[in-house]
C-alpha cells in the first residue's frame, strides 16, 4: 500500500476516534451548568404535579406542592450532577456542583427531614438507592477510562501517520480499550437509568411524580460507542500497512530489481559441436588461446583443471548486466 493510500485509509479510523472523543466530552459536560448542554440528560424526574397528603389533626389535606416554589418543576440528572428548573419548558436555574461518581439521592436533594415529602419515600427504596449508588460508581469510572483512552488513541493516531508499525499496534490496543469501556459505560447508563425510572414510576406515581428517559444523551453515548468500535476494527487493519511494512516492501522490490538487472546469455560455443572444439584445440596445439580484449594466456594442452571446455577456451561470462 502506497504512502498516500495508507494515509487516506488511516484517516478514516482517525476521524471515528475524534468523533467518539467529542461525543464522550459531550456526555461528561451534560448538565454541567445552567448554560451548557442543558437539554441533554440521562433521566428527568417531573415534580410539577406533585401532590402530598398531609394529615392535620383528623383531616387529610392534599397539597399540590408542584405548583409552589417549594419544589422545582423537574430534576435533570446528568453524569456528574443534576439541574432543576421552575417549569418543564424552561431553562434550568440551578445546577448542583459536579462531583465524581455522582448519583441522585432524593433523601439528600429533597431534604426530607424538614419537608412533608419525607412520607413519600417508601422504606424499601433505600436498598434500591444503594444499588443505584454502587452502579453509578462503575458507570462513572467506565466513562473516565473511555475518555482517557480515547484521548490516547487520538494522539497515537496522529503519530501513526509518521511513525512505524509499532505505533499503529499501540493505537489499535488503545482504541480497543476505549471501545470496550465506551460500550460498557453506555450499557451501564442505559440499564441504570431505565431501572431508576421504573422504580420512581412504581413507588411515586400516585403522588404525581413521573419520569422521562433522556434518549438524546443515551443516543450520544451509544453513537460514541459505535464510532469507537468501528475505529478499533479499522486501526487493527492499519497495523498491516505501517511504515515498516512499506520499507520491507521497498527492500523486496529493490532486491528483485537487483536480481533482474542481470540476465543469462547464451554461450558463444553453444552452436559448436565437440568436433569443432577438438579441431580448435589441435589448431592451437596447446600453446596459446585468444582471450577478450586482445589478451593472451598460455594454457597446457590438456586444458585447465576444473574448467569446462566452454569456459576454458572463451573466457565466457554466463551473466551480463541487462
mmCIF file of N, CA, C and O in Angstrom, residues 7 43 72 78 83-84 87 110 134 141 144 153 167 178 180 194 207 218 226 228 245 262 267 281 283 289 292 302 310:
data_model
loop_
_atom_site.group_PDB
_atom_site.id
_atom_site.type_symbol
_atom_site.label_atom_id
_atom_site.label_comp_id
_atom_site.label_asym_id
_atom_site.label_seq_id
_atom_site.Cartn_x
_atom_site.Cartn_y
_atom_site.Cartn_z
ATOM 1 N N UNK A 7 -2.268 6.708 4.156
ATOM 2 C CA UNK A 7 -2.708 7.847 4.946
ATOM 3 C C UNK A 7 -4.193 8.117 4.775
ATOM 4 O O UNK A 7 -4.881 8.502 5.728
ATOM 5 N N UNK A 43 -31.861 11.218 32.830
ATOM 6 C CA UNK A 43 -33.199 10.997 33.382
ATOM 7 C C UNK A 43 -33.768 12.314 33.873
ATOM 8 O O UNK A 43 -33.052 13.106 34.506
ATOM 9 N N UNK A 72 -38.945 22.296 42.777
ATOM 10 C CA UNK A 72 -38.775 22.618 41.350
ATOM 11 C C UNK A 72 -39.703 21.771 40.485
ATOM 12 O O UNK A 72 -40.213 20.729 40.907
ATOM 13 N N UNK A 78 -27.628 14.260 35.203
ATOM 14 C CA UNK A 78 -26.538 14.020 34.270
ATOM 15 C C UNK A 78 -25.528 13.047 34.836
ATOM 16 O O UNK A 78 -25.803 12.331 35.805
ATOM 17 N N UNK A 83 -29.607 19.244 37.511
ATOM 18 C CA UNK A 83 -30.086 20.615 37.377
ATOM 19 C C UNK A 83 -31.594 20.645 37.588
ATOM 20 O O UNK A 83 -32.283 19.647 37.336
ATOM 21 N N UNK A 84 -32.103 21.787 38.028
ATOM 22 C CA UNK A 84 -33.539 21.956 38.260
ATOM 23 C C UNK A 84 -34.028 23.209 37.561
ATOM 24 O O UNK A 84 -33.248 24.127 37.261
ATOM 25 N N UNK A 87 -40.102 25.348 35.478
ATOM 26 C CA UNK A 87 -41.177 24.816 34.635
ATOM 27 C C UNK A 87 -40.566 23.855 33.631
ATOM 28 O O UNK A 87 -39.373 23.915 33.317
ATOM 29 N N UNK A 110 -33.931 16.398 48.319
ATOM 30 C CA UNK A 110 -35.214 16.959 48.749
ATOM 31 C C UNK A 110 -35.229 17.341 50.227
ATOM 32 O O UNK A 110 -36.247 17.839 50.703
ATOM 33 N N UNK A 134 -23.956 2.195 43.886
ATOM 34 C CA UNK A 134 -22.816 1.358 43.509
ATOM 35 C C UNK A 134 -22.664 1.253 41.995
ATOM 36 O O UNK A 134 -21.540 1.302 41.459
ATOM 37 N N UNK A 141 -16.656 5.511 36.392
ATOM 38 C CA UNK A 141 -15.294 5.043 36.140
ATOM 39 C C UNK A 141 -15.130 4.581 34.690
ATOM 40 O O UNK A 141 -14.095 4.837 34.060
ATOM 41 N N UNK A 144 -14.786 7.588 32.429
ATOM 42 C CA UNK A 144 -13.476 8.231 32.588
ATOM 43 C C UNK A 144 -12.400 7.442 31.852
ATOM 44 O O UNK A 144 -11.567 8.014 31.123
ATOM 45 N N UNK A 153 -5.715 7.356 22.127
ATOM 46 C CA UNK A 153 -5.848 6.858 20.753
ATOM 47 C C UNK A 153 -5.748 7.992 19.754
ATOM 48 O O UNK A 153 -5.138 7.849 18.684
ATOM 49 N N UNK A 167 3.738 1.897 16.417
ATOM 50 C CA UNK A 167 2.788 2.936 16.797
ATOM 51 C C UNK A 167 1.373 2.556 16.388
ATOM 52 O O UNK A 167 0.419 2.801 17.130
ATOM 53 N N UNK A 178 -10.599 1.686 24.592
ATOM 54 C CA UNK A 178 -11.570 2.784 24.589
ATOM 55 C C UNK A 178 -12.946 2.299 24.140
ATOM 56 O O UNK A 178 -13.974 2.675 24.727
ATOM 57 N N UNK A 180 -14.148 -0.768 24.350
ATOM 58 C CA UNK A 180 -14.705 -1.655 25.373
ATOM 59 C C UNK A 180 -15.368 -0.858 26.491
ATOM 60 O O UNK A 180 -16.509 -1.138 26.885
ATOM 61 N N UNK A 194 -32.801 3.278 33.235
ATOM 62 C CA UNK A 194 -34.066 2.605 32.921
ATOM 63 C C UNK A 194 -34.663 1.984 34.174
ATOM 64 O O UNK A 194 -35.879 2.082 34.421
ATOM 65 N N UNK A 207 -48.262 9.873 43.634
ATOM 66 C CA UNK A 207 -48.054 11.234 44.128
ATOM 67 C C UNK A 207 -47.853 12.238 43.000
ATOM 68 O O UNK A 207 -47.523 13.396 43.249
ATOM 69 N N UNK A 218 -28.440 9.355 25.798
ATOM 70 C CA UNK A 218 -28.103 7.941 25.619
ATOM 71 C C UNK A 218 -27.716 7.666 24.169
ATOM 72 O O UNK A 218 -26.802 6.874 23.903
ATOM 73 N N UNK A 226 -20.353 3.193 19.141
ATOM 74 C CA UNK A 226 -20.301 2.608 17.793
ATOM 75 C C UNK A 226 -19.099 3.142 17.014
ATOM 76 O O UNK A 226 -18.396 2.382 16.337
ATOM 77 N N UNK A 228 -16.340 4.288 18.290
ATOM 78 C CA UNK A 228 -15.119 3.761 18.909
ATOM 79 C C UNK A 228 -14.870 2.313 18.490
ATOM 80 O O UNK A 228 -13.723 1.920 18.222
ATOM 81 N N UNK A 245 6.132 -1.968 7.110
ATOM 82 C CA UNK A 245 5.710 -2.827 6.002
ATOM 83 C C UNK A 245 6.067 -2.192 4.673
ATOM 84 O O UNK A 245 6.469 -2.865 3.724
ATOM 85 N N UNK A 262 20.583 -8.488 -14.152
ATOM 86 C CA UNK A 262 21.463 -9.392 -14.894
ATOM 87 C C UNK A 262 20.643 -10.493 -15.510
ATOM 88 O O UNK A 262 19.703 -11.006 -14.881
ATOM 89 N N UNK A 267 25.887 -19.246 -24.491
ATOM 90 C CA UNK A 267 27.316 -19.471 -24.678
ATOM 91 C C UNK A 267 27.698 -19.256 -26.137
ATOM 92 O O UNK A 267 26.955 -19.639 -27.043
ATOM 93 N N UNK A 281 41.274 -27.102 -30.570
ATOM 94 C CA UNK A 281 42.358 -27.479 -29.668
ATOM 95 C C UNK A 281 43.594 -27.889 -30.462
ATOM 96 O O UNK A 281 44.707 -27.489 -30.143
ATOM 97 N N UNK A 283 44.290 -26.984 -33.442
ATOM 98 C CA UNK A 283 44.809 -25.858 -34.223
ATOM 99 C C UNK A 283 45.772 -25.024 -33.389
ATOM 100 O O UNK A 283 46.798 -24.563 -33.879
ATOM 101 N N UNK A 289 45.882 -19.401 -26.365
ATOM 102 C CA UNK A 289 44.425 -19.302 -26.580
ATOM 103 C C UNK A 289 44.044 -17.842 -26.581
ATOM 104 O O UNK A 289 44.381 -17.107 -25.635
ATOM 105 N N UNK A 292 39.640 -12.216 -24.412
ATOM 106 C CA UNK A 292 38.980 -10.936 -24.680
ATOM 107 C C UNK A 292 39.982 -9.797 -24.594
ATOM 108 O O UNK A 292 40.905 -9.804 -23.799
ATOM 109 N N UNK A 302 46.356 -30.024 -22.159
ATOM 110 C CA UNK A 302 45.265 -30.777 -21.538
ATOM 111 C C UNK A 302 44.153 -29.902 -21.018
ATOM 112 O O UNK A 302 43.166 -30.403 -20.491
ATOM 113 N N UNK A 310 33.825 -24.998 -22.403
ATOM 114 C CA UNK A 310 33.200 -23.754 -22.848
ATOM 115 C C UNK A 310 33.873 -22.560 -22.202
ATOM 116 O O UNK A 310 34.211 -21.574 -22.833
#
